[in-house]
Coordinates of C-alpha atoms in Angstrom, one line a residue:
X1119 CA 142.2 102.1 88.5
X1120 CA 143.8 98.2 88.5
X1121 CA 142.8 98.1 92.0
X1122 CA 139.3 99.4 92.1
X1123 CA 138.3 96.9 89.3
X1124 CA 139.7 94.4 91.0
X1125 CA 138.3 95.0 94.8
X1126 CA 134.4 95.6 92.7
X1127 CA 135.2 91.8 90.8
X1128 CA 135.7 90.7 94.2
X1129 CA 133.1 92.1 96.4
X1130 CA 130.8 90.5 93.4
X1131 CA 132.4 87.0 93.2
X1132 CA 131.7 87.0 96.6
X1133 CA 128.5 88.5 97.4
X1134 CA 127.2 85.9 94.2
X1135 CA 128.9 82.5 95.8
X1136 CA 127.0 83.4 99.0
X1137 CA 124.0 84.1 97.2
X1138 CA 124.8 80.7 94.8
X1139 CA 125.2 78.5 98.4
X1140 CA 121.6 80.2 100.2
X1141 CA 120.4 79.1 97.2
X1142 CA 121.3 75.8 96.6
X1143 CA 120.6 74.9 100.1
X1144 CA 117.2 75.6 99.4
X1145 CA 117.4 73.3 96.3
X1146 CA 114.8 71.4 95.1
X1147 CA 115.5 67.2 94.2
X1148 CA 112.9 67.1 91.2
X1149 CA 115.5 69.8 89.1
X1150 CA 118.6 70.5 88.8
X1151 CA 117.3 73.9 89.6
X1152 CA 117.5 76.2 93.4
X1153 CA 113.6 76.7 94.1
X1154 CA 115.2 80.6 94.1
X1155 CA 118.2 81.0 92.4
X1156 CA 119.7 84.8 94.2
X1157 CA 123.1 84.8 92.3
X1158 CA 121.7 86.4 89.3
X1159 CA 120.1 89.2 91.8
X1160 CA 123.4 89.9 92.9
X1161 CA 124.4 90.3 89.7
X1162 CA 121.7 92.6 88.0
X1163 CA 120.9 94.8 91.5
X1164 CA 124.9 95.4 91.3
X1165 CA 124.3 96.5 87.3
X1166 CA 121.9 99.0 88.4
X1167 CA 123.7 100.5 91.4
X1168 CA 127.2 101.2 89.9
X1169 CA 128.6 103.4 87.7
X1170 CA 129.6 102.9 84.6
X1171 CA 133.3 101.9 84.8
X1172 CA 132.5 99.6 87.1
X1173 CA 130.6 97.6 85.2
X1174 CA 132.8 95.4 83.3
X1175 CA 134.6 94.2 86.8
X1176 CA 130.6 93.5 88.3
X1177 CA 130.8 91.1 84.7
X1178 CA 134.0 89.7 86.1
X1179 CA 133.1 88.6 89.2
X1180 CA 130.1 87.2 88.5
X1181 CA 131.1 85.3 85.3
X1182 CA 134.5 84.1 87.5
X1183 CA 131.7 83.1 90.5
X1184 CA 129.4 81.3 88.1
X1185 CA 132.4 79.3 86.2
X1186 CA 133.7 78.4 89.5
X1187 CA 130.3 77.1 91.0
X1188 CA 130.2 74.7 87.7
X1189 CA 133.3 74.0 88.2
X1190 CA 132.1 72.7 91.8
X1191 CA 129.8 71.0 90.5
X1192 CA 131.5 68.1 88.2
X1193 CA 130.9 70.4 85.0
X1194 CA 134.6 70.9 82.3
X1195 CA 135.6 73.7 81.7
X1196 CA 134.4 74.5 78.8
X1197 CA 130.6 74.0 80.2
X1198 CA 131.8 76.1 83.0
X1199 CA 133.1 79.1 81.0
X1200 CA 130.3 78.7 79.1
X1201 CA 127.6 79.1 82.1
X1202 CA 129.4 81.7 83.4
X1203 CA 129.4 83.3 79.9
X1204 CA 125.4 83.0 80.4
X1205 CA 125.0 84.5 83.6
X1206 CA 127.5 87.8 82.2
X1207 CA 125.8 88.2 79.0
X1208 CA 122.1 87.5 79.9
X1209 CA 123.0 89.8 83.4
X1210 CA 123.9 92.6 81.2
X1211 CA 121.9 92.4 78.3
X1212 CA 118.5 92.5 81.3
X1213 CA 120.0 95.8 83.2
X1214 CA 120.6 96.9 79.0
X1215 CA 117.1 97.1 79.1
X1216 CA 116.1 98.3 82.8
X1217 CA 118.5 101.3 82.2
X1218 CA 117.0 102.2 79.2
X1219 CA 113.9 103.2 81.6
X1220 CA 114.9 104.5 84.4
X1221 CA 114.1 107.7 82.7
X1222 CA 113.9 110.6 83.9
X1223 CA 112.4 113.3 84.0
X1224 CA 112.4 117.0 83.4
X1225 CA 114.6 118.0 86.7
X1226 CA 117.0 114.8 86.1
X1227 CA 115.2 113.0 89.0
X1228 CA 114.5 109.5 88.9
X1229 CA 110.5 108.5 87.7
X1230 CA 110.4 105.3 90.6
X1231 CA 107.3 104.2 88.0
X1232 CA 109.6 103.3 84.9
X1233 CA 112.3 102.7 86.7
X1234 CA 110.4 99.7 88.8
X1235 CA 108.8 98.4 84.9
X1236 CA 112.5 98.8 83.5
X1237 CA 113.5 96.1 86.5
X1238 CA 110.3 93.5 85.7
X1239 CA 111.6 93.9 82.0
X1240 CA 115.6 93.7 82.4
X1241 CA 114.3 90.5 85.1
X1242 CA 112.2 88.5 82.7
X1243 CA 114.8 89.4 79.7
X1244 CA 118.3 87.2 81.5
X1245 CA 115.6 85.2 83.2
X1246 CA 114.1 83.9 80.3
X1247 CA 117.6 83.9 77.4
X1248 CA 119.9 82.4 80.8
X1249 CA 117.4 79.6 81.0
X1250 CA 117.2 79.3 77.6
X1251 CA 121.3 79.2 77.2
X1252 CA 121.9 77.1 79.9
X1253 CA 118.9 73.9 79.7
X1254 CA 121.1 74.1 76.0
X1255 CA 124.4 73.6 77.6
X1256 CA 123.4 70.6 80.1
X1257 CA 121.7 68.9 77.3
X1258 CA 124.7 69.2 75.6
X1259 CA 127.6 69.0 79.1
X1260 CA 125.5 66.3 80.7
X1261 CA 125.5 62.8 80.2
X1262 CA 121.8 61.9 81.3
X1263 CA 119.0 63.3 79.4
X1264 CA 117.4 66.8 81.2
X1265 CA 113.7 67.6 81.3
X1266 CA 114.5 70.5 79.3
X1267 CA 110.8 72.2 79.6
X1268 CA 110.6 71.5 83.0
X1269 CA 114.3 72.7 83.8
X1270 CA 113.8 75.9 82.2
X1271 CA 110.6 76.7 83.5
X1272 CA 111.7 76.5 86.9
X1273 CA 115.5 78.4 86.0
X1274 CA 113.2 81.1 83.4
X1275 CA 110.7 81.1 87.6
X1276 CA 114.0 81.0 90.2
X1277 CA 116.2 83.5 88.1
X1278 CA 113.2 86.1 87.8
X1279 CA 112.0 85.8 91.1
X1280 CA 115.8 85.7 92.4
X1281 CA 116.3 89.3 90.6
X1282 CA 112.7 90.5 92.0
X1283 CA 114.0 89.4 95.9
X1284 CA 117.5 91.0 95.3
X1285 CA 117.7 93.9 92.6
X1286 CA 116.1 96.2 94.4
X1287 CA 117.2 95.5 98.1
X1288 CA 121.0 96.5 96.6
X1289 CA 119.5 99.4 94.4
X1290 CA 118.0 100.7 97.5
X1291 CA 121.1 100.7 100.0
X1292 CA 123.8 101.7 97.2
X1293 CA 123.9 104.8 98.6
X1294 CA 122.9 104.5 101.9
X1295 CA 125.4 106.0 104.9
X1296 CA 124.3 106.1 108.7
X1297 CA 123.0 108.8 110.2
X1298 CA 123.1 110.3 113.5
X1299 CA 119.8 112.0 112.8
X1300 CA 116.8 111.9 110.3
X1301 CA 115.3 108.9 109.3
X1302 CA 112.4 106.7 110.6
X1303 CA 110.8 107.3 113.6
X1304 CA 110.7 105.0 116.6
X1305 CA 107.6 104.9 116.0
X1306 CA 107.2 104.1 112.7
X1307 CA 109.6 101.4 112.6
X1308 CA 108.6 99.9 115.8
X1309 CA 105.0 100.0 113.3
X1310 CA 106.8 98.2 110.3
X1311 CA 108.1 95.7 113.6
X1312 CA 105.0 94.8 114.7
X1313 CA 103.0 94.8 110.9
X1314 CA 106.3 92.3 110.5
X1315 CA 106.0 90.3 112.9
X1316 CA 102.1 89.3 111.9
X1317 CA 103.4 88.5 108.7
X1318 CA 105.3 85.9 110.2
X1319 CA 102.8 85.0 112.3
X1320 CA 101.0 84.3 110.5
X1321 CA 102.7 82.7 107.6
X1322 CA 104.2 80.1 109.9
X1323 CA 100.6 78.9 110.9
X1324 CA 100.1 78.8 107.1
X1325 CA 102.9 77.2 105.8
X1326 CA 105.1 76.2 108.4
X1327 CA 103.0 72.7 108.6
X1328 CA 100.2 70.5 107.3
X1329 CA 97.1 73.5 106.7
X1330 CA 94.5 71.0 106.6
X1331 CA 95.6 69.2 110.2
X1332 CA 95.7 72.7 111.3
X1333 CA 93.1 74.6 109.6
X1334 CA 90.8 71.6 108.1
X1335 CA 90.6 70.5 104.5
X1336 CA 87.9 73.4 103.7
X1337 CA 89.2 76.0 105.5
X1338 CA 93.2 75.6 105.6
X1339 CA 94.2 76.3 102.2
X1340 CA 91.9 78.9 101.5
X1341 CA 94.1 80.9 104.1
X1342 CA 97.1 80.5 101.4
X1343 CA 97.3 85.1 101.0
X1344 CA 96.6 86.2 104.3
X1345 CA 99.8 87.4 105.1
X1346 CA 100.5 89.4 102.2
X1347 CA 98.3 91.9 103.4
X1348 CA 100.8 92.9 106.4
X1349 CA 103.9 92.5 104.1
X1350 CA 102.4 94.9 102.0
X1351 CA 102.1 97.2 105.5
X1352 CA 105.1 97.0 106.7
X1353 CA 106.7 98.2 103.3
X1354 CA 104.3 100.6 103.2
X1355 CA 105.5 101.8 107.0
X1356 CA 109.0 100.9 106.4
X1357 CA 110.1 102.5 103.1
X1358 CA 112.2 101.0 100.4
X1359 CA 114.8 99.9 102.5
X1360 CA 112.8 97.9 105.1
X1361 CA 110.7 96.8 102.7
X1362 CA 113.5 94.8 100.5
X1363 CA 114.9 93.8 103.5
X1364 CA 111.5 92.0 104.6
X1365 CA 110.2 90.6 101.4
X1366 CA 113.6 88.7 101.4
X1367 CA 113.8 87.1 104.5
X1368 CA 109.6 86.6 104.5
X1369 CA 110.4 85.1 100.5
X1370 CA 113.0 83.3 102.3
X1371 CA 111.2 82.1 104.8
X1372 CA 108.0 80.6 102.8
X1373 CA 110.0 78.7 100.3
X1374 CA 112.2 77.0 103.4
X1375 CA 108.7 76.5 104.4
X1376 CA 107.1 74.7 101.1
X1377 CA 110.4 72.8 101.0
X1378 CA 110.3 71.1 104.0
X1379 CA 107.1 70.0 103.1
X1380 CA 104.7 72.5 105.0
X1381 CA 102.0 74.7 103.5
X1382 CA 99.3 74.7 101.1
X1383 CA 101.8 74.0 97.9
X1384 CA 103.2 71.0 99.3
X1385 CA 100.1 69.6 100.6
X1386 CA 98.3 68.9 97.1
X1387 CA 101.0 68.7 93.9
X1388 CA 99.6 67.6 90.3
X1389 CA 103.7 66.8 89.1
X1390 CA 106.5 66.7 91.8
X1391 CA 107.6 69.7 91.4
X1392 CA 104.5 71.6 91.2
X1393 CA 104.9 72.8 95.0
X1394 CA 108.2 75.0 93.9
X1395 CA 106.8 76.5 91.5
X1396 CA 103.9 77.6 93.3
X1397 CA 105.5 79.0 96.0
X1398 CA 107.8 80.8 93.2
X1399 CA 104.6 82.3 92.3
X1400 CA 103.7 83.7 95.2
X1401 CA 107.3 84.7 96.5
X1402 CA 107.3 86.4 93.8
X1403 CA 102.9 88.2 93.4
X1404 CA 104.3 89.5 97.6
X1405 CA 107.9 91.0 95.9
X1406 CA 105.6 92.4 93.1
X1407 CA 103.1 93.9 95.6
X1408 CA 105.7 95.4 97.7
X1409 CA 107.4 96.8 94.3
X1410 CA 104.5 98.7 92.8
X1411 CA 104.4 100.0 96.8
X1412 CA 107.9 101.3 96.3
X1413 CA 107.3 102.7 93.8
X1414 CA 104.2 104.4 94.5
X1415 CA 105.7 105.4 97.8
X1416 CA 109.3 107.2 95.8
X1417 CA 106.6 108.6 93.5
X1418 CA 104.8 110.3 96.0
X1419 CA 107.4 111.0 98.3
X1420 CA 109.1 112.8 94.9
X1421 CA 106.2 114.4 94.1
X1422 CA 106.0 116.4 98.1
X1423 CA 109.6 117.2 97.7
X1424 CA 109.4 118.2 94.4
X1425 CA 106.5 120.8 95.6
X1426 CA 108.9 121.5 98.7
X1427 CA 111.1 122.7 96.8
X1428 CA 109.1 125.4 94.5
X1429 CA 107.1 126.2 97.6
X1430 CA 111.1 127.2 98.8
X1431 CA 111.6 129.1 95.9
X1432 CA 108.3 131.0 95.8
X1433 CA 108.9 132.3 98.6
X1434 CA 112.0 133.0 98.5
X1435 CA 111.6 134.9 95.3
X1436 CA 108.1 136.9 96.7
X1437 CA 110.0 137.8 100.1
X1438 CA 113.2 138.9 98.1
X1439 CA 111.1 141.2 96.3
X1440 CA 108.3 142.6 99.2
X1441 CA 105.8 141.1 97.5
X1442 CA 102.6 139.9 99.6
X1443 CA 99.9 136.8 97.9
X1444 CA 96.4 137.2 98.3
X1445 CA 93.3 135.4 97.3
X1446 CA 89.7 136.7 97.6
X1447 CA 86.4 136.1 97.3
X1448 CA 84.4 137.3 94.2
X1449 CA 80.8 137.3 96.6
X1450 CA 81.9 137.5 100.0
X1451 CA 85.1 138.7 100.4
X1452 CA 86.6 135.8 102.4
X1453 CA 90.8 136.7 102.1
X1454 CA 93.2 134.1 102.6
X1455 CA 96.9 135.3 103.4
X1456 CA 100.3 134.2 101.0
X1457 CA 103.3 133.3 103.8
X1458 CA 104.6 136.0 106.0
X1459 CA 101.6 138.1 105.0
X1460 CA 102.2 140.0 108.9
X1461 CA 105.9 140.6 108.6
X1462 CA 106.0 141.9 105.2
X1463 CA 102.2 144.0 106.1
X1464 CA 103.9 144.5 109.6
X1465 CA 100.4 143.8 111.5
X1466 CA 98.3 140.4 112.0
X1467 CA 97.3 139.3 108.4
X1468 CA 94.3 136.6 110.1
X1469 CA 92.7 139.7 111.5
X1470 CA 92.2 140.8 107.7
X1471 CA 89.2 138.6 107.1
X1472 CA 88.2 139.7 103.9
X1473 CA 88.7 142.7 101.0
X1474 CA 87.1 145.0 103.3
X1475 CA 88.8 145.1 106.1
X1476 CA 92.0 145.7 104.0
X1477 CA 90.3 148.6 102.4
X1478 CA 89.1 150.0 106.2
X1479 CA 92.9 150.7 106.6
X1480 CA 93.2 152.8 103.8
X1481 CA 93.5 156.7 103.9
X1482 CA 89.1 157.5 104.5
X1483 CA 89.1 160.1 100.8
X1484 CA 90.1 156.7 98.9
X1485 CA 87.8 154.2 100.3
X1486 CA 85.0 154.9 97.8
X1487 CA 87.5 155.4 95.2
X1488 CA 88.4 151.3 96.2
X1489 CA 85.3 150.2 96.7
X1490 CA 84.0 150.5 93.4
X1491 CA 87.6 149.6 91.7
X1492 CA 86.3 145.8 93.7
X1493 CA 82.8 146.4 92.1
X1494 CA 84.1 146.6 88.9
X1495 CA 86.4 143.8 89.1
X1496 CA 83.8 141.5 90.5
X1497 CA 81.0 141.9 88.3
X1498 CA 83.6 141.6 85.2
X1499 CA 83.6 145.1 83.8
X1500 CA 88.2 145.2 84.1
X1501 CA 90.4 142.4 84.3
X1502 CA 93.0 144.1 86.3
X1503 CA 93.4 146.9 89.0
X1504 CA 96.3 148.9 90.7
X1505 CA 96.0 149.6 93.8
X1506 CA 98.6 152.5 95.6
X1507 CA 98.5 152.9 99.2
X1508 CA 99.4 153.5 102.7
X1509 CA 97.5 151.7 105.2
X1510 CA 97.7 152.4 108.6
X1511 CA 97.1 150.1 111.1
X1512 CA 95.4 150.6 115.0
X1513 CA 99.3 150.7 116.7
X1514 CA 100.4 153.1 113.9
X1515 CA 102.4 151.7 111.7
X1516 CA 101.8 151.8 108.5
X1517 CA 102.3 149.2 105.0
X1518 CA 103.4 151.9 101.9
X1519 CA 101.5 149.5 99.4
X1520 CA 101.9 149.1 95.7
X1521 CA 98.3 146.4 94.7
X1522 CA 97.5 144.4 91.4
X1523 CA 94.4 142.4 91.7
X1524 CA 93.3 140.6 89.0
X1525 CA 89.5 138.9 88.2
X1526 CA 89.2 134.6 88.2
X1527 CA 86.9 133.7 86.7
X1528 CA 85.4 129.7 86.2
X1529 CA 84.3 128.0 83.4
X1530 CA 80.7 129.9 83.5
X1531 CA 82.7 132.8 82.6
X1532 CA 81.8 134.6 85.1
X1533 CA 84.2 136.3 88.0
X1534 CA 84.7 133.6 90.9
X1535 CA 87.9 134.6 93.4
X1536 CA 90.6 138.3 92.9
X1537 CA 94.2 137.2 92.8
X1538 CA 96.3 139.8 94.9
X1539 CA 100.4 140.7 94.5
X1540 CA 100.9 143.5 97.3
X1541 CA 104.2 145.0 97.1
X1542 CA 105.3 146.4 100.4
X1543 CA 108.1 148.9 100.5
X1544 CA 110.2 149.0 103.2

């Protein structure tokens, strides 16, 4: 038990430090914050991905990493401990809110839309609360005055964006296992790689240098959001795991280019540090678009899987009872046969185009009664009819069938179609 705790805390510590160093490498000289803060996203995402017994280890590893980083930055022990506790407390509260909205459906399945909404609300709580406590700690620990509102705004934005980039990445890869077969088709992967490459090419043209010099002052700034559609298409093609990786790489490139003085945000600044805030907003929009696309895609995939599961169960129940399902148009008698009809009826069901074709294979002396039953059913005189017949096919095979036909009425009360269940004797 202690070994598992130590391993989880150690992995969290190392991941947090790597994310913090990467974030600090993209720091903003105008404020005390980095342009994006990925480390809290590690804490937040890990708290969502691990099981409850491992969450204390995650919080311990993150808090220790924050304390060590604060000490290396020159803070005293007490303020450093305060920053560590701030990291653990705010991430824990935000992740708790996110888990509250990760509600499950009637069959225990995760609802992707609510889950992503929980991530957004939890990220907002973590970033705002962490910024409030952090700025107060800075004001207490640093001898020089701190621009409280500026630092609070930057801390909140950088942490919020970092969580949006890192937390979905961690949760999507939490149950990842390498498979020898299945997964994404090569054509789908190559198509996604192509759109991701287009994103990078277009983003580099706009953000890597002075966009007005490259495209003129009137056209350049209007191209700012041109790369986003390529990232959205990449997310659609690569699904959640590939999309989160692509979004993180693309966001880091955009922030690095902006910090280097390139792109439309760095070109015109109304005040020092404005480019940092604007690129954070840009990256947040991109992450939100990808997150919504992933949630919608997961919802559709979940619905399809459930439909396929119910279809399999439905087919198994019908097959076990040797039952065939059919629908007949009340006006024309046109037939629509369910799966397995040919096998159970011992004939090619596709040649039975109408209910008249079915009746034609019954015993000749019973056919007038069957025709009368059908007429009464389609005219609304009867709601249900029961047939017990022996159907004889042209190849000599027979099928003893007990059929129940029920009328289906439309909004106007008229019979529109007839639903049939045909149980075939073995």
